[in-house]
Amino acid sequence: MLLSCSAAVVTTPACAEDVFLDTIVVTGHRNHDASLHTLHAEDMPPAAADTAQMISRLPGAAINNNGSLSGQVQYRGASGFRVGTRINHQSFHSGGPNLMDPPMHYAPPALVDAIEVYRGTADLAFGPSLVGGVNAELKSLPYAPTGDFDPGYDVTAIGRSADRSHALGAVFGIANDRLRAFGLVSTEAGHDKNIPHGEIANTHHDRDVFGLGVGARHVTGDWELELRRQETGPTGNPPFAMDIDYVETDFSRLAHEVTVAETTIRTSVARAAVDHGMSNSEHRPPPSQTMQYRYTSAQAETLTFALDLLTVAGSHEFGYGIDLERNDFDVLITNPRMSTFFVTPLPGIATNRTGAYLNFERPLGRGMASIGARIDRHKHDAGRASTGPGVPATANMLAMQFNSANRDWRDTTTDLLARYWRMADYGTWRASIARKHRAPTYLERYGWLPIAASAGLADGNNYVGDLGLKPEAALIAELGIDMAAGRWWLRPTVFYHSVDDYIQGAPYDDTRGVVSGPVEMVSGMNGDPTPLRFANVEARMYGLDADFGYQLAPRWRLDGVVSVVRAKRTDISDDLYRISPDKVTVGLTYDRSSWSLTLEGVAVAAQRRVSRTNDEQPTGGYGLLNLYAAWQPTGHLFVSAGIENLGNRTYADHLTGYNRVLDSDVGVGERIPGLGCNVFLRLSLTR
């Protein structure tokens, strides 16, 4: 099936989340309650190990595919750090400067319970997020309805043919109405991916997750403790110069919620620690010269604290709170064949943010309105770069320049958000306008060594940072309506984003192609004589997206999604890099009480609007046919299966990047093609 929004989506909205939030429910019984605005992921096939693929089926969404477990969510032209993403409401930073482990890397499909996606602009309480916002909820054991302890479990098995992969995830534990305790475990692995005429080398993956959770309901409030560890083994990343050797990550989070009078108080403290190793020789054909061997070690630690309060006074709501975040990063590049070669391209970086927000929601005329503000104080600093005796003298010169510069940065950003929604006879109107900011990342500011670390851009260019970068400032406006009448429903949205000081790669100097300084000399040694620097430019993004459906007959339904986005620089005549092409998806579903069958068509337009600055290549359009089936024989067993790319068609997804691995059936520098015919099967058993 496609998006299971066949129920009417127009009801009296009680709060902003009813209107501005979509939820993908991954397991459990189907619920056609229109007020939930639910998109069922049991109808969104687990055709890939990367859960970001699931989100890419939503209106306005896409995925920048950098490897089997490294996909970045793209939403209305924005991706990477611009789209705020959390796991179990916990924000954290990825381990490496190329985002090989973006947030959805930590949400294995067999363990995901639900995914919340903000339509447009995220709530101010969500934290800094330029466009959209995503929260993936992992499975847990719910409280039981009575005081008797009751065991429970949720087991999911997934298999796919295109990469000969398997996944097995389970949650198990015991609970009553006041206490619950559970464990979770997931293991998965896959081989190189099949394409119609061969394989894409270095697209294997390996990932294991295990953890514990405890919850208690007490007179002092509700308490939750989560402990989780993820171990990612050798995993290929053909658009990058290196592959994942390992990612070992520990998560911990303690949360408390209590209601006092008319105020609900939520408190949480959390930590995430990532240890990440990357190699250009251990999992792909090694370089031809000893000097070109590289191994990168990276560490990242994120500490967060949040205090959120919600006071209800009649039909008025006041939301307010504070949140703190500290991040520590360190990156070391070595040559495993030369002990004298080592360099710290991102040394001892610390970023601190302290934020506070206030939001007020009340009736206005025949509708509801909310208005709020958020202020964040940022402080960034970096340690001293170091180099080994085997590093060229020009790189030592760049390190000395970096060490002598003022690396301390402080600034304050202020976000504003206003929303309005109201019922009409034919639907619910919704509108929002916002001023949102994004502070430069540690890579964009402190990357002093020209290397192919680009936070996942994967455009083949080397990049350096800029200590003088300003925060991005976006003016965001959107207007939409959720309509339903009789047998049809439609939810269109138009949006416009104007971004001042947009951070984008720009030529290092005005004499591109002419080696005139140490940055270009070192970059040339690293394979790119024309490096880019992260710079503040001007940009805008606009477009429309919608999901829709029509009940053709009692058991036949047609539904689909359309997404159109344009993204341009406004300071020069150029398009932004790696923007999703126009896309339409339509599914025809035959639906019975316990099973369904869907034939889906996907049409993707050619993408000719490409970035000259990033040397981006255009792609042609294509169409695909997919077949999905779902069966729920009992209340505890759910089975889904499907065949994607029924015609085994050769095509290139514009967002997959370019191959950088030798000895593959895809040439070096070629766009990585989409999968060939892929058969999948998922079994879920719950109690």
XYZ file of C-alpha atoms in Angstrom:
687
model
C 0.000 0.000 0.000
C 0.951 3.643 -0.271
C 0.185 6.233 2.396
C -2.703 4.897 4.452
C -4.529 8.202 4.800
C -7.752 6.963 3.307
C -9.747 8.173 6.279
C -10.895 11.772 6.271
C -8.185 13.990 7.683
C -10.408 16.940 8.470
C -11.606 17.060 12.062
C -11.828 19.756 14.669
C -8.152 20.425 15.506
C -7.564 20.512 19.240
C -3.986 21.796 19.021
C -1.276 22.651 16.568
C 0.088 19.106 16.541
C -3.179 17.821 15.091
C -2.637 20.059 12.081
C 1.126 20.433 11.693
C 2.371 16.942 12.576
C 2.308 13.652 10.668
C 2.949 10.335 12.398
C 4.187 7.148 10.764
C 3.046 4.180 12.859
C 5.249 1.184 12.180
C 3.607 -1.642 14.127
C 0.315 -2.537 15.707
C -3.239 -2.562 14.467
C -4.332 -0.185 11.796
C -6.221 2.791 13.170
C -8.344 4.825 10.799
C -9.170 7.523 13.360
C -8.860 10.653 11.235
C -7.904 12.852 14.165
C -4.562 11.058 14.460
C -3.337 12.147 11.010
C -1.536 8.830 10.924
C 0.579 7.460 8.096
C 1.036 3.728 8.612
C 4.516 2.436 7.932
C 3.193 -1.099 7.749
C 2.022 0.285 4.401
C 5.442 1.860 3.804
C 7.593 -1.103 2.827
C 10.901 -1.847 4.590
C 12.601 -2.132 1.209
C 15.832 -0.674 2.615
C 17.806 -0.947 5.840
C 17.810 2.848 6.099
C 14.666 4.121 7.861
C 15.153 7.478 6.132
C 13.719 5.729 3.049
C 10.419 5.433 4.916
C 10.273 9.182 5.572
C 11.102 9.909 1.925
C 7.625 8.682 0.957
C 5.986 11.646 2.686
C 4.975 14.819 0.791
C 7.987 17.121 0.376
C 10.450 14.535 1.674
C 13.322 12.705 -0.012
C 16.556 10.959 0.961
C 20.168 11.848 0.187
C 21.474 8.305 -0.126
C 25.143 8.120 0.893
C 25.266 4.412 1.687
C 23.160 1.608 3.089
C 22.969 3.182 6.569
C 23.921 6.804 5.843
C 20.843 8.409 4.301
C 20.015 11.989 5.188
C 16.410 13.155 5.288
C 15.732 15.924 2.765
C 12.636 18.038 3.353
C 11.492 20.764 0.970
C 15.038 21.208 -0.351
C 16.775 21.232 3.045
C 18.892 18.378 4.396
C 21.639 17.540 6.852
C 21.775 19.766 9.928
C 18.962 21.959 8.581
C 16.380 19.253 9.328
C 16.243 18.645 13.072
C 16.129 14.919 13.823
C 15.824 13.102 17.142
C 15.646 9.508 18.338
C 13.288 8.945 21.290
C 13.136 12.745 21.696
C 16.905 12.829 22.232
C 18.989 15.221 20.145
C 22.628 14.378 19.476
C 25.404 14.885 16.950
C 26.777 12.322 14.553
C 30.230 10.925 15.120
C 32.075 11.970 11.979
C 32.490 15.068 9.792
C 30.934 13.325 6.762
C 27.747 12.277 8.592
C 28.213 8.593 7.825
C 26.024 8.093 10.895
C 23.223 10.653 10.481
C 20.449 10.474 13.096
C 18.289 7.925 11.248
C 21.332 5.627 11.251
C 20.287 4.923 14.844
C 16.726 3.831 14.004
C 16.793 0.245 12.648
C 13.515 -0.571 10.856
C 12.898 -3.644 13.031
C 12.934 -1.470 16.182
C 11.091 1.640 15.001
C 7.600 2.081 16.432
C 6.589 5.509 15.101
C 8.057 8.524 13.327
C 6.732 12.039 13.865
C 7.394 14.538 11.085
C 6.541 18.211 11.402
C 4.862 19.563 8.309
C 6.802 22.726 7.584
C 8.297 24.325 10.676
C 8.925 22.437 13.900
C 7.586 23.663 17.228
C 9.878 25.995 19.152
C 10.068 23.417 21.941
C 11.659 21.005 19.466
C 14.844 23.064 19.536
C 16.820 24.694 16.724
C 15.658 23.329 13.374
C 15.696 25.394 10.213
C 13.147 23.362 8.224
C 10.909 20.574 9.462
C 11.622 18.251 12.344
C 11.720 14.469 12.773
C 11.431 12.288 15.871
C 11.750 8.512 15.590
C 10.267 6.531 18.470
C 11.816 3.125 19.098
C 9.697 0.251 20.353
C 9.167 -0.240 24.060
C 6.882 -2.220 26.333
C 3.736 -0.292 27.342
C 2.210 -0.299 30.803
C -0.382 -3.017 31.445
C -4.013 -2.064 32.230
C -4.067 -3.708 35.692
C -1.837 -4.198 38.721
C -0.929 -7.744 37.676
C 2.440 -8.147 35.996
C 2.045 -9.233 32.396
C 4.857 -10.355 30.046
C 4.989 -8.932 26.530
C 7.052 -9.046 23.383
C 7.305 -7.577 19.883
C 9.388 -9.504 17.346
C 10.010 -8.385 13.755
C 11.938 -10.212 11.011
C 12.773 -8.649 7.645
C 14.401 -10.095 4.535
C 15.300 -8.433 1.218
C 16.585 -9.883 -2.043
C 18.339 -6.878 -3.623
C 21.119 -6.906 -1.041
C 20.504 -10.420 0.374
C 19.948 -8.773 3.741
C 18.203 -9.859 6.903
C 17.112 -8.062 10.063
C 15.718 -9.359 13.328
C 14.523 -7.106 16.131
C 12.788 -7.863 19.406
C 11.450 -6.058 22.459
C 10.532 -8.172 25.486
C 9.752 -7.522 29.129
C 7.171 -7.389 31.884
C 4.784 -4.658 33.059
C 1.810 -3.753 35.178
C -0.051 -0.455 35.482
C 2.759 1.168 37.516
C 6.025 -0.516 36.540
C 7.536 -1.728 33.301
C 10.927 -3.108 32.364
C 12.050 -4.302 28.964
C 15.036 -5.185 26.837
C 15.527 -4.623 23.137
C 17.859 -6.192 20.611
C 18.340 -5.954 16.873
C 20.795 -7.536 14.467
C 21.029 -7.044 10.721
C 23.464 -7.515 7.864
C 23.439 -7.216 4.092
C 25.650 -7.816 1.074
C 26.407 -5.561 -1.887
C 23.298 -4.257 -3.666
C 22.086 -5.688 -6.967
C 21.410 -3.537 -10.019
C 19.964 -4.793 -13.314
C 23.406 -5.499 -14.771
C 25.592 -6.349 -11.812
C 26.344 -5.139 -8.287
C 27.271 -1.863 -6.632
C 30.522 -2.684 -4.888
C 30.959 -1.695 -1.272
C 27.290 -1.349 -0.338
C 27.266 -4.057 2.367
C 26.144 -3.204 5.905
C 26.240 -4.567 9.445
C 24.450 -3.178 12.531
C 23.563 -4.435 16.017
C 21.573 -2.706 18.770
C 20.798 -3.716 22.334
C 19.416 -1.848 25.317
C 17.253 -1.661 28.415
C 14.319 0.475 29.493
C 12.582 1.026 32.819
C 9.464 3.036 33.597
C 7.648 3.827 36.833
C 4.428 5.674 37.627
C 4.559 7.198 41.086
C 2.902 9.963 43.073
C 5.969 12.040 42.201
C 5.262 11.605 38.491
C 6.254 9.314 35.631
C 9.912 8.247 35.394
C 11.648 6.784 32.344
C 15.219 5.494 31.977
C 16.701 4.364 28.649
C 20.096 2.750 28.052
C 21.053 1.700 24.530
C 24.178 0.725 22.619
C 24.589 0.481 18.862
C 27.499 -1.206 17.120
C 27.786 -0.674 13.377
C 30.351 -2.898 11.697
C 31.988 -2.585 8.261
C 29.540 -0.726 6.030
C 30.227 0.638 2.558
C 29.802 4.254 1.468
C 30.604 4.434 -2.266
C 29.832 8.189 -2.628
C 32.547 8.934 -0.033
C 36.312 8.615 -0.092
C 36.120 6.314 2.954
C 33.869 3.615 4.409
C 32.549 2.911 7.879
C 34.949 0.612 9.692
C 32.959 0.856 12.907
C 30.562 3.120 14.795
C 30.107 2.372 18.489
C 27.544 4.571 20.202
C 26.100 4.687 23.712
C 22.817 6.423 24.521
C 21.381 7.171 27.954
C 18.346 9.263 28.866
C 16.422 9.927 32.084
C 13.045 11.642 31.770
C 10.402 12.735 34.265
C 6.878 14.088 33.818
C 4.504 15.389 36.457
C 1.346 17.507 36.457
C 0.945 20.118 39.189
C -2.373 22.000 39.165
C -2.832 23.013 35.511
C 0.834 22.703 34.541
C 2.588 19.674 33.065
C 6.327 19.650 33.735
C 8.681 17.510 31.631
C 12.370 17.166 32.450
C 15.036 15.139 30.688
C 18.787 14.721 30.819
C 20.631 12.680 28.203
C 24.035 11.690 26.875
C 25.194 10.243 23.548
C 28.803 9.204 22.927
C 30.030 8.121 19.481
C 33.331 6.458 18.611
C 33.761 6.226 14.837
C 36.431 4.729 12.583
C 36.668 5.227 8.794
C 39.015 3.650 6.246
C 39.826 4.034 2.543
C 41.605 0.662 2.255
C 40.146 -2.013 4.544
C 36.764 -2.500 2.847
C 37.389 -1.300 -0.715
C 40.291 -1.730 -3.147
C 43.264 0.036 -1.517
C 45.051 3.031 -3.037
C 47.916 2.370 -5.443
C 50.394 4.415 -3.419
C 51.378 4.040 0.222
C 51.098 7.801 0.801
C 47.369 7.664 -0.063
C 46.309 5.242 2.685
C 44.074 6.906 5.273
C 42.311 5.969 8.497
C 40.173 8.513 10.339
C 39.129 8.247 13.973
C 36.408 10.543 15.276
C 34.696 10.999 18.623
C 31.611 12.997 19.520
C 29.834 13.426 22.846
C 26.517 15.220 23.317
C 25.072 16.197 26.709
C 21.566 17.660 26.848
C 19.137 18.947 29.439
C 15.570 20.102 28.838
C 12.827 21.536 31.040
C 9.461 21.966 29.318
C 6.297 23.301 30.925
C 2.768 23.452 29.544
C 0.080 25.400 31.386
C -3.562 25.056 30.318
C -6.021 27.770 31.280
C -9.381 27.093 29.670
C -8.891 27.313 25.909
C -5.482 28.968 26.310
C -2.155 27.132 26.428
C 1.223 28.455 27.518
C 4.317 26.475 26.584
C 7.701 27.538 27.906
C 11.016 26.016 28.827
C 14.789 25.936 28.643
C 17.246 23.524 27.061
C 21.011 23.144 27.112
C 23.310 21.246 24.788
C 27.051 20.664 24.883
C 28.976 18.873 22.143
C 32.620 17.801 22.069
C 34.287 16.661 18.851
C 37.722 15.370 17.918
C 38.964 14.011 14.583
C 42.339 12.399 13.794
C 43.573 11.317 10.342
C 46.405 8.811 10.123
C 48.164 6.706 7.501
C 48.131 3.066 8.702
C 51.244 2.438 6.605
C 53.202 5.446 7.963
C 53.441 6.080 11.700
C 54.804 9.595 11.109
C 51.685 10.733 9.239
C 48.950 12.102 11.472
C 46.932 15.296 11.539
C 43.980 16.691 13.528
C 41.731 18.464 10.988
C 39.073 19.149 13.669
C 40.869 19.342 17.023
C 39.189 19.459 20.427
C 36.079 21.343 19.361
C 33.450 22.303 21.922
C 30.063 23.806 21.059
C 27.623 25.013 23.703
C 24.055 26.214 23.302
C 21.638 27.516 25.915
C 18.078 28.134 24.769
C 14.740 29.306 26.093
C 11.332 29.540 24.443
C 7.798 30.772 25.073
C 4.691 29.882 23.084
C 1.079 31.014 23.520
C -1.914 29.291 21.903
C -5.502 30.563 22.015
C -8.726 30.810 19.977
C -8.751 33.583 17.387
C -11.970 34.296 15.559
C -13.285 31.011 14.171
C -9.891 29.341 14.420
C -6.874 28.851 16.637
C -3.601 30.759 16.694
C -0.228 30.273 18.307
C 2.688 32.653 18.521
C 6.046 32.184 20.138
C 9.693 33.104 20.338
C 12.892 31.260 21.038
C 16.325 32.611 21.944
C 19.566 30.622 21.819
C 23.005 31.632 23.034
C 25.837 29.900 21.158
C 29.471 29.488 22.140
C 31.963 27.570 19.972
C 35.694 27.012 20.385
C 38.417 24.734 19.023
C 41.720 23.388 20.280
C 45.089 23.546 18.570
C 45.730 21.559 15.403
C 48.675 19.187 15.375
C 50.527 17.422 12.571
C 53.113 14.641 12.382
C 56.537 14.817 10.729
C 55.229 12.849 7.751
C 52.717 15.577 6.862
C 53.774 17.972 4.042
C 55.173 21.354 5.107
C 52.312 23.268 3.465
C 49.809 21.474 5.718
C 51.954 22.430 8.732
C 51.720 26.028 7.555
C 47.909 25.843 7.473
C 47.893 24.334 10.973
C 50.000 27.212 12.295
C 47.672 29.757 10.692
C 44.678 28.039 12.303
C 46.360 27.914 15.713
C 47.217 31.615 15.602
C 43.647 32.641 14.671
C 40.877 33.602 17.092
C 38.835 30.391 17.269
C 36.290 31.557 19.844
C 32.811 32.386 18.465
C 29.771 33.606 20.338
C 26.412 34.757 19.053
C 22.720 34.907 19.921
C 19.929 33.842 17.591
C 16.214 34.578 17.942
C 13.498 32.467 16.306
C 9.880 33.539 15.841
C 6.928 31.368 14.865
C 3.267 32.194 14.251
C 0.570 29.744 13.188
C -3.119 29.935 12.434
C -5.615 27.190 11.599
C -9.382 27.134 11.291
C -12.198 24.902 10.200
C -14.237 25.580 7.100
C -17.077 23.649 5.518
C -14.668 21.983 3.101
C -11.567 21.514 5.253
C -9.040 22.916 7.697
C -6.944 25.875 6.607
C -3.445 26.133 8.076
C -0.848 28.835 7.707
C 2.458 29.586 9.348
C 5.236 32.130 9.122
C 8.557 31.852 10.903
C 12.014 33.317 11.254
C 14.397 30.459 12.019
C 18.196 30.251 12.407
C 20.907 27.624 12.113
C 24.351 28.105 13.608
C 27.322 26.942 11.498
C 28.475 23.426 12.275
C 31.896 22.684 13.679
C 33.008 21.453 10.233
C 31.781 24.561 8.415
C 33.574 26.836 10.864
C 36.702 24.953 11.941
C 37.669 22.744 8.985
C 41.129 24.198 8.340
C 42.501 21.283 6.240
C 41.127 20.906 2.667
C 39.776 17.329 2.636
C 36.671 15.590 1.304
C 34.737 16.077 4.552
C 31.525 17.902 3.688
C 28.842 16.707 6.145
C 27.592 14.276 3.516
C 27.441 16.507 0.436
C 29.434 13.832 -1.422
C 30.083 16.088 -4.414
C 33.742 15.049 -4.814
C 35.090 18.434 -3.730
C 37.507 19.200 -0.918
C 36.289 21.774 1.601
C 37.706 24.213 4.130
C 35.789 26.114 6.783
C 35.525 29.811 7.571
C 35.966 31.186 11.086
C 33.861 34.209 10.145
C 30.675 32.390 9.130
C 27.349 33.881 10.212
C 24.302 31.812 11.216
C 21.760 31.047 8.526
C 18.546 33.073 8.879
C 15.441 31.775 7.096
C 12.099 33.458 6.513
C 9.635 30.589 6.124
C 6.021 30.855 4.989
C 3.533 28.157 4.115
C -0.168 27.864 3.378
C -2.170 24.679 3.113
C -5.543 23.080 3.514
C -6.673 19.610 4.594
C -9.835 18.747 2.679
C -12.131 15.749 2.716
C -15.569 15.252 1.244
C -17.395 12.001 0.754
C -15.027 9.638 -1.010
C -11.980 11.883 -1.496
C -9.377 13.795 0.503
C -6.570 16.188 -0.408
C -3.852 17.945 1.653
C -1.916 20.446 -0.494
C 0.719 22.901 0.807
C 2.618 25.719 -0.870
C 5.799 26.996 0.798
C 8.474 29.642 0.398
C 11.844 29.841 2.196
C 14.191 32.793 1.842
C 17.534 32.120 3.534
C 20.021 34.876 4.314
C 23.626 33.785 4.883
C 22.884 30.300 3.568
C 26.027 28.186 4.059
C 27.148 26.726 0.752
C 30.376 25.681 -0.894
C 31.930 28.506 -2.914
C 35.225 28.718 -4.851
C 38.098 29.184 -2.415
C 39.240 32.346 -4.208
C 38.622 34.344 -7.380
C 41.245 32.429 -9.372
C 39.676 28.968 -9.349
C 41.966 26.491 -11.082
C 45.090 28.548 -10.361
C 47.189 27.266 -7.459
C 47.982 30.472 -5.604
C 48.310 29.457 -1.948
C 48.826 26.651 0.539
C 45.123 25.672 0.707
C 45.034 24.920 -3.023
C 48.436 23.212 -2.849
C 47.335 20.871 -0.051
C 43.968 20.282 -1.700
C 45.739 19.347 -4.942
C 47.780 16.775 -3.009
C 44.444 15.435 -1.714
C 43.069 15.030 -5.230
C 41.179 18.305 -5.797
C 43.085 21.345 -7.135
C 39.900 23.480 -7.001
C 38.681 23.277 -3.387
C 35.553 24.943 -2.057
C 35.135 26.881 1.157
C 32.006 27.072 3.231
C 30.654 30.579 2.675
C 27.561 32.666 3.412
C 25.458 33.166 0.290
C 21.799 33.961 -0.414
C 19.250 31.293 -1.291
C 15.561 30.584 -1.640
C 13.435 27.436 -1.820
C 9.817 27.235 -2.861
C 7.359 24.674 -4.132
C 4.302 22.621 -3.361
C 3.543 19.151 -2.088
C 0.402 17.194 -1.351
C -1.018 13.818 -0.527
C -4.425 12.768 -1.822
C -6.826 9.867 -2.109
C -10.107 8.732 -3.617
C -12.307 5.809 -2.564
C -13.213 4.328 -5.935
C -15.467 1.627 -4.462
C -16.008 0.037 -1.040
C -12.810 -2.015 -1.413
C -10.857 -0.024 -4.006
C -8.834 3.057 -3.174
C -6.512 5.361 -5.085
C -4.028 7.479 -3.153
C -0.759 9.234 -3.802
C 1.821 11.906 -3.136
C 3.249 14.737 -5.217
C 6.364 16.779 -4.373
C 7.780 19.768 -6.247
C 10.643 21.948 -4.973
C 12.846 24.647 -6.511
C 16.033 25.757 -4.759
C 18.247 28.532 -6.072
C 20.995 30.866 -5.073
C 19.909 34.479 -5.353
C 23.331 36.156 -5.132
C 24.443 34.463 -8.385
C 22.666 32.569 -11.152
C 22.950 28.993 -9.918
C 20.837 26.237 -8.410
C 21.453 24.687 -5.025
C 23.157 21.313 -4.880
C 21.440 17.933 -4.642
C 17.789 18.980 -4.754
C 15.154 16.291 -5.257
C 13.463 16.243 -8.678
C 9.696 16.474 -9.135
C 8.007 13.246 -8.105
C 4.523 11.725 -8.226
C 3.569 8.434 -6.579
C 0.137 6.832 -7.068
C -1.111 3.552 -5.636
C -4.200 1.513 -6.455
C -5.253 -0.585 -3.445
C -7.690 -3.447 -3.019
C -8.472 -3.565 0.713
C -10.111 -6.363 2.674
C -10.645 -6.568 6.426
C -7.464 -8.581 7.036
C -5.403 -8.138 3.852
C -4.674 -5.676 1.079
C -2.891 -5.509 -2.251
C -1.429 -2.394 -3.868
C -0.014 -1.681 -7.305
C 2.076 1.475 -7.127
C 3.492 3.681 -9.864
C 6.347 6.140 -9.293
C 7.146 8.875 -11.819
C 10.286 10.989 -11.300
C 11.117 13.915 -13.577
C 14.515 14.689 -15.012
C 16.609 17.006 -12.852
C 18.331 19.610 -15.022
C 18.433 22.317 -12.355
C 21.875 21.478 -10.984
C 24.624 23.350 -9.173
C 27.521 24.485 -11.345
C 29.430 25.466 -8.202
C 29.378 21.859 -7.001
C 30.027 20.381 -10.466
C 26.698 18.575 -10.216
C 25.588 16.381 -13.118
C 21.964 16.273 -14.360
C 19.880 13.080 -14.361
C 17.076 11.802 -16.545
C 13.542 10.974 -15.509
C 12.197 7.475 -14.942
C 9.161 5.484 -13.900
C 8.845 2.416 -11.676
C 6.165 -0.124 -10.799
C 5.941 -1.702 -7.345
C 3.635 -4.333 -5.887
C 2.850 -4.544 -2.149
C 0.744 -6.893 -0.055
C -0.241 -6.888 3.619
C -1.967 -9.551 5.694
C -3.052 -9.562 9.344
C -4.458 -13.040 10.054
C -4.682 -12.444 13.819
C -4.406 -9.540 16.202
C -0.847 -10.585 17.030
C 0.639 -11.400 13.607
C 1.238 -9.024 10.733
C 2.819 -9.997 7.402
C 3.828 -7.687 4.582
C 5.625 -8.420 1.331
C 6.412 -6.674 -1.895
C 8.313 -6.443 -5.129
C 9.946 -3.119 -5.998
C 11.051 -2.187 -9.521
C 8.951 -4.924 -11.079
C 10.465 -4.314 -14.505
C 14.066 -4.523 -13.201
C 14.610 -1.135 -14.817
C 17.962 0.658 -14.855
C 17.654 4.184 -13.482
C 19.651 6.785 -11.553
C 18.239 8.459 -8.461
C 19.454 12.055 -8.513
C 20.159 12.028 -4.769
C 22.432 8.954 -4.625
C 25.750 10.680 -5.391
C 28.695 9.431 -7.453
C 30.661 6.210 -7.142
C 34.231 6.456 -5.782
C 34.982 2.718 -5.474
C 37.138 0.769 -7.925
C 36.309 -2.722 -9.252
C 32.566 -2.133 -9.265
C 29.966 -2.649 -11.966
C 29.450 1.103 -11.616
C 32.290 3.188 -13.017
C 34.215 5.639 -10.856
C 32.568 9.053 -11.132
C 29.286 7.626 -12.436
C 25.976 8.326 -10.734
C 25.118 5.368 -8.478
C 22.080 3.627 -10.000
C 18.946 2.544 -8.217
C 18.297 -1.034 -7.160
C 17.116 -3.705 -9.515
C 14.104 -5.864 -8.752
C 13.839 -6.195 -4.970
C 11.624 -8.694 -3.142
C 11.043 -8.168 0.574
C 9.155 -9.915 3.371
C 8.392 -8.694 6.899
C 6.868 -10.681 9.758
C 5.778 -9.048 13.019
C 4.568 -10.944 16.070
C 3.353 -9.102 19.169
C 1.845 -9.891 22.519
